[in-house]
mmCIF file of C-alpha atoms in Angstrom:
data_model
loop_
_atom_site.group_PDB
_atom_site.id
_atom_site.type_symbol
_atom_site.label_atom_id
_atom_site.label_comp_id
_atom_site.label_asym_id
_atom_site.label_seq_id
_atom_site.Cartn_x
_atom_site.Cartn_y
_atom_site.Cartn_z
ATOM 1 C CA MET A 1 117.844 124.510 119.959
ATOM 2 C CA ARG A 2 117.180 120.965 120.476
ATOM 3 C CA ARG A 3 119.616 118.691 122.538
ATOM 4 C CA ASN A 4 120.360 115.352 121.417
ATOM 5 C CA VAL A 5 119.582 112.803 124.344
ATOM 6 C CA CYS A 6 120.852 109.481 124.575
ATOM 7 C CA LEU A 7 120.663 106.378 126.427
ATOM 8 C CA TRP A 8 123.414 104.481 127.276
ATOM 9 C CA GLN A 9 123.553 101.096 128.663
ATOM 10 C CA GLY A 10 126.953 99.115 129.224
ATOM 11 C CA MET A 11 127.191 95.513 129.221
ATOM 12 C CA HIS A 12 130.798 94.052 130.879
ATOM 13 C CA ASN A 13 132.427 96.300 129.312
ATOM 14 C CA LEU A 14 131.760 94.254 126.083
ATOM 15 C CA ILE A 15 129.316 97.413 124.630
ATOM 16 C CA LEU A 16 128.402 101.164 124.991
ATOM 17 C CA HIS A 17 125.189 101.046 123.043
ATOM 18 C CA MET A 18 123.279 104.317 122.710
ATOM 19 C CA MET A 19 119.279 104.861 121.275
ATOM 20 C CA CYS A 20 119.677 108.721 120.477
ATOM 21 C CA SER A 21 116.656 111.137 119.514
ATOM 22 C CA ALA A 22 115.968 114.627 119.206
ATOM 23 C CA ILE A 23 113.897 115.789 122.188
ATOM 24 C CA ALA A 24 112.165 119.307 121.918
ATOM 25 C CA GLY A 25 110.920 119.798 125.650
ATOM 26 C CA GLY A 26 107.828 119.804 127.448
ATOM 27 C CA ILE A 27 106.670 117.216 129.127
ATOM 28 C CA ILE A 28 108.914 114.436 127.308
ATOM 29 C CA ASP A 29 111.869 116.397 128.613
ATOM 30 C CA ARG A 30 110.644 116.510 131.888
ATOM 31 C CA ALA A 31 110.040 112.670 131.827
ATOM 32 C CA ILE A 32 113.418 112.215 130.831
ATOM 33 C CA GLU A 33 115.160 114.127 133.508
ATOM 34 C CA ALA A 34 112.646 112.325 136.169
ATOM 35 C CA GLU A 35 114.202 109.323 134.991
ATOM 36 C CA ASP A 36 117.577 110.404 134.586
ATOM 37 C CA ARG A 37 117.780 111.483 138.447
ATOM 38 C CA LYS A 38 116.314 108.455 139.568
ATOM 39 C CA HIS A 39 118.573 105.665 136.825
ATOM 40 C CA GLY A 40 121.307 107.802 135.450
ATOM 41 C CA ASP A 41 120.440 106.549 132.242
ATOM 42 C CA PHE A 42 120.702 109.401 130.014
ATOM 43 C CA MET A 43 123.676 111.475 128.291
ATOM 44 C CA LYS A 44 123.502 114.922 126.979
ATOM 45 C CA ILE A 45 125.002 116.155 123.655
ATOM 46 C CA ASP A 46 124.698 119.697 123.342
ATOM 47 C CA HIS A 47 124.417 119.897 119.648
ATOM 48 C CA VAL A 48 121.738 121.372 117.260
ATOM 49 C CA GLU A 49 119.314 118.917 115.586
ATOM 50 C CA GLY A 50 118.766 118.708 112.484
ATOM 51 C CA TYR A 51 118.733 116.353 109.085
ATOM 52 C CA LEU A 52 121.830 118.541 107.896
ATOM 53 C CA ALA A 53 123.707 117.749 111.102
ATOM 54 C CA LEU A 54 123.202 114.472 111.911
ATOM 55 C CA SER A 55 126.847 113.840 110.756
ATOM 56 C CA GLY A 56 128.172 115.650 113.292
ATOM 57 C CA LYS A 57 126.033 114.585 116.021
ATOM 58 C CA THR A 58 127.341 111.133 114.853
ATOM 59 C CA LYS A 59 131.057 112.361 115.291
ATOM 60 C CA THR A 60 130.141 114.064 118.745
ATOM 61 C CA TYR A 61 128.335 110.978 119.810
ATOM 62 C CA PHE A 62 131.526 108.524 119.347
ATOM 63 C CA ALA A 63 133.801 111.183 120.726
ATOM 64 C CA THR A 64 132.010 111.455 123.801
ATOM 65 C CA ALA A 65 131.015 108.184 124.419
ATOM 66 C CA VAL A 66 135.056 107.125 124.090
ATOM 67 C CA SER A 67 136.065 109.511 126.430
ATOM 68 C CA LEU A 68 133.416 108.317 129.505
ATOM 69 C CA TRP A 69 133.385 105.095 128.911
ATOM 70 C CA ASP A 70 135.706 102.154 128.192
ATOM 71 C CA ALA A 71 133.829 99.564 126.586
ATOM 72 C CA ASP A 72 135.292 97.104 123.632
ATOM 73 C CA PHE A 73 132.567 98.427 121.446
ATOM 74 C CA TYR A 74 130.206 101.355 120.710
ATOM 75 C CA VAL A 75 127.038 100.836 119.061
ATOM 76 C CA LYS A 76 124.632 103.423 117.357
ATOM 77 C CA VAL A 77 121.354 102.685 116.845
ATOM 78 C CA ASP A 78 118.235 104.911 115.894
ATOM 79 C CA ASP A 79 115.666 105.273 118.355
ATOM 80 C CA ASP A 80 113.049 103.278 115.951
ATOM 81 C CA VAL A 81 114.614 99.983 115.789
ATOM 82 C CA HIS A 82 114.211 96.899 117.689
ATOM 83 C CA VAL A 83 117.520 95.649 119.469
ATOM 84 C CA ASN A 84 118.388 92.394 121.258
ATOM 85 C CA ILE A 85 120.841 93.288 123.467
ATOM 86 C CA ALA A 86 122.007 89.886 124.436
ATOM 87 C CA THR A 87 122.308 88.929 120.729
ATOM 88 C CA LEU A 88 124.133 92.165 119.842
ATOM 89 C CA GLY A 89 126.415 90.913 122.485
ATOM 90 C CA GLN A 90 126.681 87.544 121.675
ATOM 91 C CA ILE A 91 127.724 88.932 117.718
ATOM 92 C CA LEU A 92 130.266 91.603 118.811
ATOM 93 C CA SER A 93 131.844 89.296 121.569
ATOM 94 C CA LYS A 94 133.048 86.981 118.675
ATOM 95 C CA GLN A 95 135.026 90.011 117.517
ATOM 96 C CA ALA A 96 136.239 91.738 120.974
ATOM 97 C CA TRP A 97 139.750 90.575 120.271
ATOM 98 C CA LYS A 98 140.247 92.275 116.760
ATOM 99 C CA PRO A 99 141.770 96.172 117.207
ATOM 100 C CA ARG A 100 139.624 97.459 114.373
ATOM 101 C CA VAL A 101 136.274 96.407 113.580
ATOM 102 C CA TYR A 102 133.695 98.949 111.388
ATOM 103 C CA MET A 103 130.378 95.912 111.888
ATOM 104 C CA GLY A 104 126.971 96.504 110.235
ATOM 105 C CA CYS A 105 124.397 95.723 107.239
ATOM 106 C CA MET A 106 127.355 96.946 104.503
ATOM 107 C CA LYS A 107 125.770 99.004 101.236
ATOM 108 C CA SER A 108 126.763 100.256 98.657
ATOM 109 C CA GLY A 109 124.286 102.749 97.098
ATOM 110 C CA PRO A 110 124.112 105.491 94.076
ATOM 111 C CA VAL A 111 125.337 108.985 94.661
ATOM 112 C CA LEU A 112 122.421 111.020 94.269
ATOM 113 C CA SER A 113 123.013 114.045 92.559
ATOM 114 C CA GLU A 114 119.907 115.727 91.775
ATOM 115 C CA LYS A 115 118.942 118.272 94.183
ATOM 116 C CA GLY A 116 115.510 117.600 95.778
ATOM 117 C CA VAL A 117 115.513 114.085 96.372
ATOM 118 C CA ARG A 118 115.921 111.956 99.645
ATOM 119 C CA TYR A 119 119.536 111.672 100.333
ATOM 120 C CA TYR A 120 120.686 114.028 97.875
ATOM 121 C CA GLU A 121 124.484 114.360 98.254
ATOM 122 C CA PRO A 122 125.934 118.184 97.488
ATOM 123 C CA GLU A 123 128.786 116.605 96.924
ATOM 124 C CA HIS A 124 128.327 114.338 94.398
ATOM 125 C CA TRP A 125 130.872 115.562 92.268
ATOM 126 C CA LYS A 126 133.914 113.922 94.827
ATOM 127 C CA PHE A 127 132.795 110.658 93.551
ATOM 128 C CA GLY A 128 133.165 110.913 90.152
ATOM 129 C CA GLU A 129 130.809 110.424 87.177
ATOM 130 C CA PRO A 130 127.460 110.747 87.208
ATOM 131 C CA GLY A 131 125.600 107.028 88.069
ATOM 132 C CA ASN A 132 128.460 106.192 90.665
ATOM 133 C CA LYS A 133 127.889 104.318 93.682
ATOM 134 C CA TYR A 134 129.471 105.135 97.409
ATOM 135 C CA PHE A 135 131.911 103.205 98.700
ATOM 136 C CA ARG A 136 131.122 99.971 100.712
ATOM 137 C CA HIS A 137 129.653 101.305 104.931
ATOM 138 C CA ALA A 138 127.069 100.494 106.912
ATOM 139 C CA THR A 139 123.702 101.015 107.071
ATOM 140 C CA GLY A 140 122.530 103.544 109.248
ATOM 141 C CA GLN A 141 119.955 102.347 111.306
ATOM 142 C CA LEU A 142 122.626 100.151 113.654
ATOM 143 C CA TYR A 143 126.257 99.765 113.649
ATOM 144 C CA ALA A 144 128.956 99.261 115.954
ATOM 145 C CA ILE A 145 132.885 100.064 115.812
ATOM 146 C CA SER A 146 135.739 98.824 118.280
ATOM 147 C CA LYS A 147 137.180 101.395 120.495
ATOM 148 C CA ASP A 148 140.272 102.045 118.369
ATOM 149 C CA LEU A 149 138.229 103.499 115.634
ATOM 150 C CA ALA A 150 136.248 105.438 118.516
ATOM 151 C CA THR A 151 139.128 106.598 119.650
ATOM 152 C CA TYR A 152 140.302 107.430 116.363
ATOM 153 C CA ILE A 153 137.361 109.733 115.569
ATOM 154 C CA SER A 154 137.705 111.202 119.223
ATOM 155 C CA ILE A 155 141.412 112.139 118.176
ATOM 156 C CA ASN A 156 140.193 113.389 114.496
ATOM 157 C CA LYS A 157 136.943 115.086 114.727
ATOM 158 C CA HIS A 158 138.269 118.176 114.471
ATOM 159 C CA VAL A 159 139.447 117.062 110.698
ATOM 160 C CA LEU A 160 137.445 114.396 109.470
ATOM 161 C CA HIS A 161 135.183 115.402 107.033
ATOM 162 C CA LYS A 162 131.353 115.524 107.283
ATOM 163 C CA TYR A 163 128.925 114.281 104.430
ATOM 164 C CA ILE A 164 125.235 115.218 103.858
ATOM 165 C CA ASN A 165 124.697 111.475 105.128
ATOM 166 C CA GLU A 166 125.436 110.279 108.263
ATOM 167 C CA ASP A 167 126.410 106.746 107.163
ATOM 168 C CA VAL A 168 128.621 107.774 104.380
ATOM 169 C CA SER A 169 130.545 110.379 106.658
ATOM 170 C CA LEU A 170 131.539 107.521 108.908
ATOM 171 C CA GLY A 171 132.362 105.029 106.543
ATOM 172 C CA SER A 172 134.784 107.945 104.885
ATOM 173 C CA TRP A 173 136.809 108.302 107.878
ATOM 174 C CA PHE A 174 137.787 104.629 107.861
ATOM 175 C CA LEU A 175 138.842 104.606 104.281
ATOM 176 C CA GLY A 176 142.700 104.055 104.040
ATOM 177 C CA LEU A 177 142.558 103.008 107.691
ATOM 178 C CA ASP A 178 143.646 99.194 108.221
ATOM 179 C CA VAL A 179 139.727 98.515 109.111
ATOM 180 C CA GLU A 180 138.062 95.245 109.019
ATOM 181 C CA HIS A 181 134.164 95.727 107.508
ATOM 182 C CA ILE A 182 132.139 93.003 108.907
ATOM 183 C CA ASP A 183 128.534 92.128 106.934
ATOM 184 C CA ASP A 184 126.034 90.815 109.141
ATOM 185 C CA ARG A 185 122.667 90.749 108.196
ATOM 186 C CA ARG A 186 121.717 89.752 111.822
ATOM 187 C CA LEU A 187 121.746 93.222 112.357
ATOM 188 C CA CYS A 188 119.241 94.452 109.952
ATOM 189 C CA CYS A 189 116.202 92.069 109.854
ATOM 190 C CA GLY A 190 112.789 93.000 108.669
ATOM 191 C CA THR A 191 109.980 92.968 110.740
ATOM 192 C CA PRO A 192 107.323 90.200 111.464
ATOM 193 C CA PRO A 193 106.944 88.037 109.891
ATOM 194 C CA ASP A 194 110.814 87.971 108.728
ATOM 195 C CA CYS A 195 112.432 88.193 112.650
ATOM 196 C CA GLU A 196 109.505 86.498 113.748
ATOM 197 C CA TRP A 197 110.400 83.235 111.605
ATOM 198 C CA LYS A 198 114.235 83.619 112.139
ATOM 199 C CA ALA A 199 113.551 83.240 115.741
ATOM 200 C CA GLN A 200 111.463 80.572 115.817
ATOM 201 C CA ALA A 201 114.008 78.595 114.026
ATOM 202 C CA GLY A 202 116.856 79.310 116.614
ATOM 203 C CA ASN A 203 118.533 82.460 114.506
ATOM 204 C CA THR A 204 117.046 85.419 116.444
ATOM 205 C CA CYS A 205 118.102 88.833 115.013
ATOM 206 C CA ALA A 206 120.003 91.428 116.895
ATOM 207 C CA ALA A 207 117.888 94.229 115.223
ATOM 208 C CA SER A 208 114.523 94.409 113.319
ATOM 209 C CA PHE A 209 113.341 97.514 111.042
ATOM 210 C CA ASP A 210 111.551 98.249 107.926
ATOM 211 C CA TRP A 211 113.782 99.236 105.206
ATOM 212 C CA LYS A 212 111.290 101.737 103.481
ATOM 213 C CA CYS A 213 110.565 103.246 106.746
ATOM 214 C CA SER A 214 114.546 103.132 107.635
ATOM 215 C CA GLY A 215 112.914 101.955 110.789
ATOM 216 C CA ILE A 216 110.263 100.676 112.134
ATOM 217 C CA CYS A 217 107.042 102.039 110.147
ATOM 218 C CA ASN A 218 104.836 103.747 112.387
ATOM 219 C CA SER A 219 107.198 102.594 115.553
ATOM 220 C CA GLU A 220 105.322 104.175 118.257
ATOM 221 C CA GLY A 221 102.321 101.626 117.606
ATOM 222 C CA ARG A 222 104.050 98.550 116.797
ATOM 223 C CA ILE A 223 107.512 98.462 118.691
ATOM 224 C CA TRP A 224 105.530 96.314 121.030
ATOM 225 C CA GLU A 225 104.360 94.420 118.734
ATOM 226 C CA VAL A 226 107.556 93.492 117.232
ATOM 227 C CA HIS A 227 109.148 92.855 120.627
ATOM 228 C CA ASN A 228 106.900 89.935 121.623
ATOM 229 C CA LYS A 229 107.409 88.409 118.129
ATOM 230 C CA CYS A 230 111.203 88.762 117.696
ATOM 231 C CA ALA A 231 112.245 89.331 121.410
ATOM 232 C CA GLU A 232 114.983 86.879 122.193
ATOM 233 C CA GLY A 233 113.539 86.299 125.761
ATOM 234 C CA ASP A 234 113.215 87.826 129.211
ATOM 235 C CA LYS A 235 115.713 85.726 130.500
ATOM 236 C CA ALA A 236 118.634 86.318 127.650
ATOM 237 C CA LEU A 237 119.959 89.204 128.851
ATOM 238 C CA TRP A 238 120.538 88.629 132.037
ATOM 239 C CA ASN A 239 121.705 84.801 131.416
ATOM 240 C CA SER A 240 124.068 86.367 128.562
ATOM 241 C CA THR A 241 128.145 86.056 129.210
ATOM 242 C CA PHE A 242 130.459 87.848 126.980
#
């Protein structure tokens, strides 16, 4: 059994930002425990890790986070995505006065009904005839939801249906609700040269990754390269006001 470990960072009560990954044990676990004792910046969720359990992990994360921290927005981001937190905070702050916001890079991909293919949907029949697409939802690498929506997930967690794909599940939970979907492409920039050119033009990206890998390809070796070319600047976070 693996426990899901999340790094949390709160910024001026605007956002609760979590980067989550599966930790199997051993030296990585010990390093995390040592940092947590020093900084208190990890939250552990009792959860059996695995692709088929991602929707349940997402539900548990939001329900737990909203019960522990008061924030205007709750953000989920994969651990192989480069994030400029000050830029992300500035983007979200412009929507903070709205009660029900669901923000990310919206998409509507095909419902895959063939067993064995990546992103196969066992409940494909629920989405109509073969060849249909999903409803509009945010891509799973990074998305943000406002406090009201996180609270809604927490209250209704026992009856919210889990589809095989986590991002589809989240989008389905908001169908039928009075929710504003905001599509912001600064939350899904490419890695250099894409985010580098945009940063040079003064349009810094909030998140960068490679679509072909659903994250930064070879992230362990390339994350510093992406950071050096696409980061918002060393003082941006400390000088930001939301």
